[in-house]
Amino acid sequence: MSGFSSEERAAPFTLEYRVFLKNEKGQYISPFHDVPIYADKDVFHMVVEVPRWSNAKMEIATKDPLNPIKQDVKKGKLRYVANLFPYKGYIWNYGAIPQTWEDPGHNDKHTGCCGDNDPIDVCEIGSKVCARGEIIRVKVLGILAMIDEGETDWKVIAINVDDPDAANYNDINDVKRLKPGYLEATVDWFRRYKVPDGKPENQFAFNAEFKDKDFAMDIIKSTHDHWRALVTKKIDGKGISCMNTTVSESPFKCDPDAAKAIVDALPPPCESACTVPTDVDKWFHHQKN
């Protein structure tokens, strides 16, 4: 057990919906700043934003106090990814490594593009479908350098250390050997997932080839350094909320009572009697409207 828990506020698939994280004491924390990057030596924490096979585009709200998970919004409408044939929703558990940041002011030497202003993304390839807001421990296997509308958007490939087959996966070549076609599908998905919204295909550095574990570890460590500069105010975050409860050297650190006040001001958790449409129901409603 990680010791972390989550709390939903308002009903899922609404503009008000939020998922807040709590520590082992039940105190509210930021999944961006307060969950440690490392769970163990060479093992990272991952914040699950989107469970595999689902369509709602959930993400850490980097500009909101305490950075809860919420559904992305464009032009006033909740965002869903299309079902790209032959895939259903996201094809991995999708999320982020905490205490990392892709600095939009830093030109990446590998891609020639600046960062996308978010924590680094993770595609977890294990057999379990994780829950939104779950904190899991992952073993990094490799990385893909996506270019999203001119921004560097690294995609880390990882596996849950508690997966029954985790011991068999130690580098990107193990994925190629044990899950044939999965990496090719991953590139295909990321290339085309915005096309149904009228946007062009995404591009990739390194001819869309996955780099190995050592390369991925170096990139993650670099984004961790950028995050530390952000949270200690050595870099202007330009709207990013760095409110946290644990980073001792951060001028944005607050006490647990201040964090609780932020959450208490929001709508309460949805009652069990609420009738909440399923992810699929909301997707088809979105398509018709």
mmCIF file of N, CA, C and O in Angstrom, residues 171-215:
data_model
loop_
_atom_site.group_PDB
_atom_site.id
_atom_site.type_symbol
_atom_site.label_atom_id
_atom_site.label_comp_id
_atom_site.label_asym_id
_atom_site.label_seq_id
_atom_site.Cartn_x
_atom_site.Cartn_y
_atom_site.Cartn_z
ATOM 1 N N ASP A 171 13.709 -3.384 -19.674
ATOM 2 C CA ASP A 171 14.107 -2.371 -20.650
ATOM 3 C C ASP A 171 13.112 -2.395 -21.802
ATOM 4 O O ASP A 171 12.242 -3.284 -21.869
ATOM 5 N N ILE A 172 13.247 -1.461 -22.709
ATOM 6 C CA ILE A 172 12.269 -1.318 -23.792
ATOM 7 C C ILE A 172 12.257 -2.546 -24.705
ATOM 8 O O ILE A 172 11.210 -2.905 -25.263
ATOM 9 N N ASN A 173 13.378 -3.222 -24.855
ATOM 10 C CA ASN A 173 13.417 -4.403 -25.715
ATOM 11 C C ASN A 173 12.561 -5.538 -25.169
ATOM 12 O O ASN A 173 12.081 -6.382 -25.939
ATOM 13 N N ASP A 174 12.356 -5.564 -23.853
ATOM 14 C CA ASP A 174 11.480 -6.578 -23.262
ATOM 15 C C ASP A 174 10.029 -6.350 -23.675
ATOM 16 O O ASP A 174 9.271 -7.312 -23.847
ATOM 17 N N VAL A 175 9.654 -5.093 -23.842
ATOM 18 C CA VAL A 175 8.293 -4.786 -24.307
ATOM 19 C C VAL A 175 8.136 -5.255 -25.752
ATOM 20 O O VAL A 175 7.110 -5.848 -26.123
ATOM 21 N N LYS A 176 9.138 -4.985 -26.570
ATOM 22 C CA LYS A 176 9.089 -5.434 -27.968
ATOM 23 C C LYS A 176 8.960 -6.951 -28.053
ATOM 24 O O LYS A 176 8.219 -7.484 -28.899
ATOM 25 N N ARG A 177 9.650 -7.653 -27.166
ATOM 26 C CA ARG A 177 9.682 -9.114 -27.210
ATOM 27 C C ARG A 177 8.415 -9.741 -26.630
ATOM 28 O O ARG A 177 7.877 -10.705 -27.194
ATOM 29 N N LEU A 178 7.934 -9.191 -25.522
ATOM 30 C CA LEU A 178 6.834 -9.818 -24.798
ATOM 31 C C LEU A 178 5.459 -9.267 -25.161
ATOM 32 O O LEU A 178 4.446 -9.933 -24.922
ATOM 33 N N LYS A 179 5.416 -8.060 -25.688
ATOM 34 C CA LYS A 179 4.149 -7.459 -26.120
ATOM 35 C C LYS A 179 4.297 -6.994 -27.571
ATOM 36 O O LYS A 179 4.283 -5.792 -27.852
ATOM 37 N N PRO A 180 4.468 -7.932 -28.508
ATOM 38 C CA PRO A 180 4.683 -7.538 -29.904
ATOM 39 C C PRO A 180 3.535 -6.687 -30.444
ATOM 40 O O PRO A 180 2.365 -7.022 -30.261
ATOM 41 N N GLY A 181 3.897 -5.562 -31.060
ATOM 42 C CA GLY A 181 2.903 -4.660 -31.631
ATOM 43 C C GLY A 181 2.448 -3.548 -30.712
ATOM 44 O O GLY A 181 1.858 -2.562 -31.157
ATOM 45 N N TYR A 182 2.726 -3.682 -29.400
ATOM 46 C CA TYR A 182 2.220 -2.700 -28.431
ATOM 47 C C TYR A 182 2.901 -1.342 -28.605
ATOM 48 O O TYR A 182 2.243 -0.293 -28.555
ATOM 49 N N LEU A 183 4.199 -1.328 -28.821
ATOM 50 C CA LEU A 183 4.898 -0.050 -29.001
ATOM 51 C C LEU A 183 4.505 0.608 -30.318
ATOM 52 O O LEU A 183 4.346 1.833 -30.379
ATOM 53 N N GLU A 184 4.327 -0.207 -31.348
ATOM 54 C CA GLU A 184 3.873 0.350 -32.624
ATOM 55 C C GLU A 184 2.472 0.957 -32.486
ATOM 56 O O GLU A 184 2.179 2.020 -33.038
ATOM 57 N N ALA A 185 1.623 0.268 -31.715
ATOM 58 C CA ALA A 185 0.277 0.795 -31.466
ATOM 59 C C ALA A 185 0.336 2.096 -30.669
ATOM 60 O O ALA A 185 -0.452 3.022 -30.897
ATOM 61 N N THR A 186 1.294 2.172 -29.751
ATOM 62 C CA THR A 186 1.458 3.383 -28.942
ATOM 63 C C THR A 186 1.822 4.580 -29.819
ATOM 64 O O THR A 186 1.243 5.674 -29.685
ATOM 65 N N VAL A 187 2.754 4.389 -30.738
ATOM 66 C CA VAL A 187 3.117 5.468 -31.665
ATOM 67 C C VAL A 187 1.921 5.845 -32.528
ATOM 68 O O VAL A 187 1.616 7.033 -32.729
ATOM 69 N N ASP A 188 1.217 4.845 -33.038
ATOM 70 C CA ASP A 188 0.056 5.085 -33.899
ATOM 71 C C ASP A 188 -1.009 5.878 -33.154
ATOM 72 O O ASP A 188 -1.592 6.836 -33.682
ATOM 73 N N TRP A 189 -1.252 5.496 -31.888
ATOM 74 C CA TRP A 189 -2.268 6.183 -31.083
ATOM 75 C C TRP A 189 -1.884 7.643 -30.878
ATOM 76 O O TRP A 189 -2.699 8.542 -31.106
ATOM 77 N N PHE A 190 -0.655 7.888 -30.432
ATOM 78 C CA PHE A 190 -0.236 9.263 -30.172
ATOM 79 C C PHE A 190 -0.171 10.081 -31.465
ATOM 80 O O PHE A 190 -0.404 11.289 -31.446
ATOM 81 N N ARG A 191 0.131 9.451 -32.564
ATOM 82 C CA ARG A 191 0.199 10.179 -33.832
ATOM 83 C C ARG A 191 -1.178 10.696 -34.252
ATOM 84 O O ARG A 191 -1.320 11.812 -34.734
ATOM 85 N N ARG A 192 -2.210 9.883 -34.017
ATOM 86 C CA ARG A 192 -3.516 10.181 -34.615
ATOM 87 C C ARG A 192 -4.603 10.652 -33.659
ATOM 88 O O ARG A 192 -5.688 11.021 -34.093
ATOM 89 N N TYR A 193 -4.345 10.669 -32.326
ATOM 90 C CA TYR A 193 -5.477 10.833 -31.405
ATOM 91 C C TYR A 193 -6.144 12.207 -31.467
ATOM 92 O O TYR A 193 -7.307 12.350 -31.059
ATOM 93 N N LYS A 194 -5.454 13.208 -32.001
ATOM 94 C CA LYS A 194 -6.070 14.534 -32.116
ATOM 95 C C LYS A 194 -6.702 14.792 -33.491
ATOM 96 O O LYS A 194 -7.378 15.809 -33.678
ATOM 97 N N VAL A 195 -6.499 13.886 -34.414
ATOM 98 C CA VAL A 195 -7.019 14.074 -35.771
ATOM 99 C C VAL A 195 -8.551 14.196 -35.797
ATOM 100 O O VAL A 195 -9.094 15.048 -36.504
ATOM 101 N N PRO A 196 -9.300 13.361 -35.015
ATOM 102 C CA PRO A 196 -10.764 13.532 -35.016
ATOM 103 C C PRO A 196 -11.222 14.913 -34.556
ATOM 104 O O PRO A 196 -12.358 15.310 -34.824
ATOM 105 N N ASP A 197 -10.367 15.646 -33.853
ATOM 106 C CA ASP A 197 -10.703 17.008 -33.414
ATOM 107 C C ASP A 197 -10.298 18.057 -34.448
ATOM 108 O O ASP A 197 -10.358 19.256 -34.174
ATOM 109 N N GLY A 198 -9.858 17.586 -35.615
ATOM 110 C CA GLY A 198 -9.502 18.514 -36.676
ATOM 111 C C GLY A 198 -8.072 19.006 -36.632
ATOM 112 O O GLY A 198 -7.713 19.949 -37.356
ATOM 113 N N LYS A 199 -7.227 18.378 -35.810
ATOM 114 C CA LYS A 199 -5.830 18.800 -35.696
ATOM 115 C C LYS A 199 -4.928 17.878 -36.515
ATOM 116 O O LYS A 199 -5.302 16.739 -36.830
ATOM 117 N N PRO A 200 -3.730 18.359 -36.861
ATOM 118 C CA PRO A 200 -2.825 17.519 -37.639
ATOM 119 C C PRO A 200 -2.235 16.394 -36.798
ATOM 120 O O PRO A 200 -2.320 16.410 -35.563
ATOM 121 N N GLU A 201 -1.630 15.429 -37.453
ATOM 122 C CA GLU A 201 -0.963 14.348 -36.743
ATOM 123 C C GLU A 201 0.209 14.889 -35.941
ATOM 124 O O GLU A 201 0.875 15.830 -36.353
ATOM 125 N N ASN A 202 0.454 14.277 -34.785
ATOM 126 C CA ASN A 202 1.623 14.636 -34.000
ATOM 127 C C ASN A 202 2.889 14.073 -34.634
ATOM 128 O O ASN A 202 2.846 13.078 -35.364
ATOM 129 N N GLN A 203 4.007 14.705 -34.333
ATOM 130 C CA GLN A 203 5.297 14.287 -34.869
ATOM 131 C C GLN A 203 6.163 13.731 -33.736
ATOM 132 O O GLN A 203 5.830 13.864 -32.551
ATOM 133 N N PHE A 204 7.288 13.144 -34.092
ATOM 134 C CA PHE A 204 8.175 12.532 -33.111
ATOM 135 C C PHE A 204 9.634 12.794 -33.462
ATOM 136 O O PHE A 204 9.989 12.872 -34.636
ATOM 137 N N ALA A 205 10.452 12.914 -32.421
ATOM 138 C CA ALA A 205 11.900 12.944 -32.634
ATOM 139 C C ALA A 205 12.397 11.497 -32.759
ATOM 140 O O ALA A 205 11.652 10.552 -32.495
ATOM 141 N N PHE A 206 13.642 11.328 -33.180
ATOM 142 C CA PHE A 206 14.272 10.004 -33.320
ATOM 143 C C PHE A 206 13.494 9.078 -34.255
ATOM 144 O O PHE A 206 13.492 7.851 -34.069
ATOM 145 N N ASN A 207 12.803 9.671 -35.234
ATOM 146 C CA ASN A 207 12.052 8.860 -36.200
ATOM 147 C C ASN A 207 11.042 7.950 -35.502
ATOM 148 O O ASN A 207 10.790 6.815 -35.926
ATOM 149 N N ALA A 208 10.459 8.456 -34.407
ATOM 150 C CA ALA A 208 9.436 7.742 -33.632
ATOM 151 C C ALA A 208 9.961 6.442 -33.024
ATOM 152 O O ALA A 208 9.184 5.521 -32.733
ATOM 153 N N GLU A 209 11.261 6.371 -32.787
ATOM 154 C CA GLU A 209 11.833 5.193 -32.138
ATOM 155 C C GLU A 209 11.895 5.413 -30.627
ATOM 156 O O GLU A 209 12.184 6.516 -30.156
ATOM 157 N N PHE A 210 11.639 4.353 -29.886
ATOM 158 C CA PHE A 210 11.701 4.428 -28.436
ATOM 159 C C PHE A 210 13.147 4.369 -27.976
ATOM 160 O O PHE A 210 13.939 3.564 -28.477
ATOM 161 N N LYS A 211 13.486 5.224 -27.021
ATOM 162 C CA LYS A 211 14.811 5.190 -26.418
ATOM 163 C C LYS A 211 14.760 4.282 -25.183
ATOM 164 O O LYS A 211 13.697 4.038 -24.610
ATOM 165 N N ASP A 212 15.931 3.819 -24.759
ATOM 166 C CA ASP A 212 15.975 2.797 -23.714
ATOM 167 C C ASP A 212 15.810 3.362 -22.303
ATOM 168 O O ASP A 212 15.626 4.568 -22.103
ATOM 169 N N LYS A 213 15.910 2.450 -21.333
ATOM 170 C CA LYS A 213 15.677 2.810 -19.928
ATOM 171 C C LYS A 213 16.648 3.881 -19.447
ATOM 172 O O LYS A 213 16.238 4.845 -18.791
ATOM 173 N N ASP A 214 17.942 3.729 -19.747
ATOM 174 C CA ASP A 214 18.928 4.696 -19.266
ATOM 175 C C ASP A 214 18.657 6.085 -19.807
ATOM 176 O O ASP A 214 18.769 7.085 -19.072
ATOM 177 N N PHE A 215 18.282 6.158 -21.061
ATOM 178 C CA PHE A 215 17.939 7.445 -21.671
ATOM 179 C C PHE A 215 16.725 8.044 -20.955
ATOM 180 O O PHE A 215 16.703 9.234 -20.616
#
